[in-house]
XYZ file of C-alpha atoms in Angstrom:
198
model
C 0.000 0.000 0.000
C 1.429 3.344 -1.073
C 1.896 6.004 1.593
C 0.139 9.312 0.995
C 2.062 12.327 2.211
C 0.618 15.840 2.289
C 2.895 18.796 1.593
C 1.526 22.143 2.705
C 2.536 25.641 3.758
C 1.242 29.173 3.660
C 1.345 31.391 0.593
C 4.950 32.275 -0.306
C 6.478 29.462 1.757
C 7.873 27.810 -1.391
C 5.847 24.576 -1.451
C 6.277 24.105 -5.204
C 10.049 24.532 -4.942
C 10.141 21.890 -2.205
C 7.812 19.574 -4.171
C 10.179 19.716 -7.160
C 13.048 18.699 -4.855
C 11.083 15.581 -3.865
C 10.494 14.859 -7.572
C 14.276 14.605 -7.973
C 14.057 11.477 -5.788
C 11.475 10.034 -8.234
C 8.587 10.737 -5.869
C 5.327 11.326 -7.816
C 3.858 14.735 -6.913
C 0.234 15.794 -7.339
C -0.061 19.585 -7.638
C -3.516 20.268 -6.203
C -3.864 23.885 -7.322
C -3.052 23.086 -10.966
C -5.374 20.046 -10.982
C -8.188 22.025 -9.304
C -7.923 24.706 -12.013
C -8.160 22.016 -14.724
C -11.185 20.451 -13.026
C -12.897 23.846 -12.803
C -12.848 23.870 -16.600
C -13.485 20.178 -17.367
C -15.993 19.199 -14.659
C -19.589 19.977 -15.681
C -20.729 19.730 -12.040
C -18.196 22.296 -10.787
C -18.931 24.609 -13.719
C -22.689 24.460 -13.138
C -22.355 25.261 -9.412
C -19.930 28.158 -9.947
C -22.126 29.692 -12.672
C -25.190 29.399 -10.445
C -23.427 31.077 -7.515
C -21.355 33.784 -9.274
C -23.102 34.338 -12.613
C -22.055 34.106 -16.276
C -18.931 36.297 -15.948
C -17.096 33.657 -13.892
C -16.342 31.909 -17.221
C -15.274 33.746 -20.396
C -15.598 31.675 -23.610
C -15.634 28.509 -21.497
C -12.432 29.504 -19.669
C -12.401 30.235 -15.946
C -12.150 33.966 -15.208
C -9.340 33.582 -12.632
C -8.900 37.279 -11.707
C -12.637 37.614 -11.036
C -12.807 34.398 -9.004
C -9.728 35.433 -6.998
C -11.310 38.803 -6.180
C -14.512 37.034 -5.084
C -12.887 34.483 -2.793
C -9.899 36.227 -1.233
C -11.978 39.041 0.240
C -14.987 36.929 1.224
C -14.617 33.896 3.472
C -18.111 32.609 2.657
C -17.303 32.543 -1.089
C -13.980 30.834 -0.378
C -15.686 28.112 1.680
C -18.289 27.645 -1.058
C -15.660 27.204 -3.822
C -13.668 24.797 -1.637
C -16.788 22.748 -0.869
C -17.530 22.444 -4.607
C -13.999 21.838 -5.906
C -12.249 19.784 -3.233
C -14.437 16.651 -3.189
C -13.770 16.379 -6.958
C -10.047 16.975 -6.409
C -9.977 14.193 -3.780
C -11.656 11.740 -6.182
C -9.209 12.700 -8.931
C -6.245 12.352 -6.535
C -7.320 8.857 -5.459
C -7.520 7.731 -9.092
C -4.091 9.284 -9.696
C -2.611 7.401 -6.688
C -3.895 4.070 -8.061
C -2.200 4.839 -11.363
C 1.083 5.769 -9.635
C 1.113 2.535 -7.625
C 1.292 0.627 -10.927
C 3.810 2.946 -12.593
C 6.411 3.787 -9.948
C 8.754 2.075 -7.504
C 8.352 4.878 -4.954
C 6.767 3.795 -1.674
C 4.987 7.130 -1.319
C 3.305 9.919 -3.257
C 3.163 13.572 -2.337
C 0.204 15.919 -2.641
C 1.180 19.597 -2.722
C -1.797 21.477 -1.281
C -1.890 25.026 0.164
C -5.090 24.433 2.147
C -4.645 20.860 3.343
C -5.649 21.769 6.918
C -8.170 24.472 6.041
C -10.292 22.045 3.998
C -9.674 19.208 6.492
C -8.213 16.877 3.877
C -5.103 16.318 6.064
C -7.033 13.420 7.622
C -6.690 11.529 4.310
C -2.878 11.391 4.587
C -0.473 9.142 6.462
C 1.334 12.287 7.546
C 1.956 15.899 6.594
C 5.045 18.004 5.857
C 4.694 21.758 6.418
C 6.939 24.240 4.612
C 7.607 27.484 6.480
C 9.512 30.738 6.002
C 9.582 34.051 7.875
C 6.548 36.220 7.095
C 8.628 39.020 5.506
C 10.271 36.502 3.167
C 6.869 35.074 2.187
C 5.371 38.498 1.461
C 8.388 39.518 -0.647
C 8.218 36.263 -2.669
C 4.514 36.635 -3.444
C 4.796 40.330 -4.391
C 7.599 39.426 -6.839
C 5.829 36.339 -8.197
C 2.312 37.744 -8.598
C 3.140 41.425 -9.104
C 0.687 42.228 -6.315
C 0.475 44.415 -3.199
C 1.404 43.612 0.383
C -2.235 44.128 1.445
C -3.487 41.555 -1.078
C -0.899 39.046 0.160
C -1.966 39.669 3.765
C -5.651 39.188 2.787
C -4.783 35.772 1.400
C -2.670 34.892 4.437
C -5.613 35.749 6.696
C -7.648 33.013 4.968
C -5.024 30.378 5.812
C -3.998 28.712 9.043
C -0.908 30.145 10.739
C 2.405 28.262 10.491
C 2.134 27.480 14.219
C -1.238 25.754 13.738
C 0.090 23.735 10.794
C 3.339 22.736 12.526
C 1.371 21.377 15.489
C -0.367 18.837 13.217
C 2.626 17.992 10.994
C 5.062 15.106 11.173
C 7.866 17.093 9.494
C 8.673 20.797 9.037
C 10.905 22.308 6.359
C 12.204 25.829 6.947
C 12.633 27.115 3.401
C 14.918 30.161 3.370
C 18.253 28.931 1.992
C 17.890 26.538 -0.983
C 20.899 24.380 -0.094
C 19.642 24.011 3.452
C 16.159 23.170 2.128
C 17.628 20.451 -0.120
C 19.310 18.852 2.902
C 16.039 18.888 4.844
C 14.171 17.318 1.893
C 16.810 14.584 1.588
C 16.646 13.778 5.323
C 12.836 13.595 5.312
C 12.847 11.452 2.153
C 15.231 9.011 3.844
C 12.993 8.802 6.923
C 9.885 8.148 4.840
C 11.667 5.440 2.819
C 12.460 3.627 6.090
C 8.831 3.793 7.204
């Protein structure tokens, strides 16, 4: 039976960077955000529910209007919870099918799911254990401003919708402090070794 490991962390913590480091050890990684965005376009059920809730402008020529959806969910907790309740059950089904496929295709004893809101949507209970990626708040804000060409206030709005690092660490088996890339690589290697001995 393949182990399922959750990889999470707040916005700007560098989860994707860490996930790619695990891929170098031939660990299959499921990128939840990317898959959720695909499902929001391909799933008729998701599409129907989003159109009903937010109106026709949430899709433009059949393509998800990401800037509009972002503005609707990052300033309104109720909208965020609604979108999560619609999208995440479908993501979980898709992930489980993906895991079955990986168990036939890979020699790895575990798969990784990279997911920013693993605790917030309570899907952490589906994993054997969780790794949380952290970084100092100033570092996270700077990274997101550079990456998304956004404002500090918008980053803080998004952070306020996520659990704090302290809350995540409390429920995690492993923690990676992602500031210096070389140091992060060492931490990834050590955790990989521990999981392989599980």
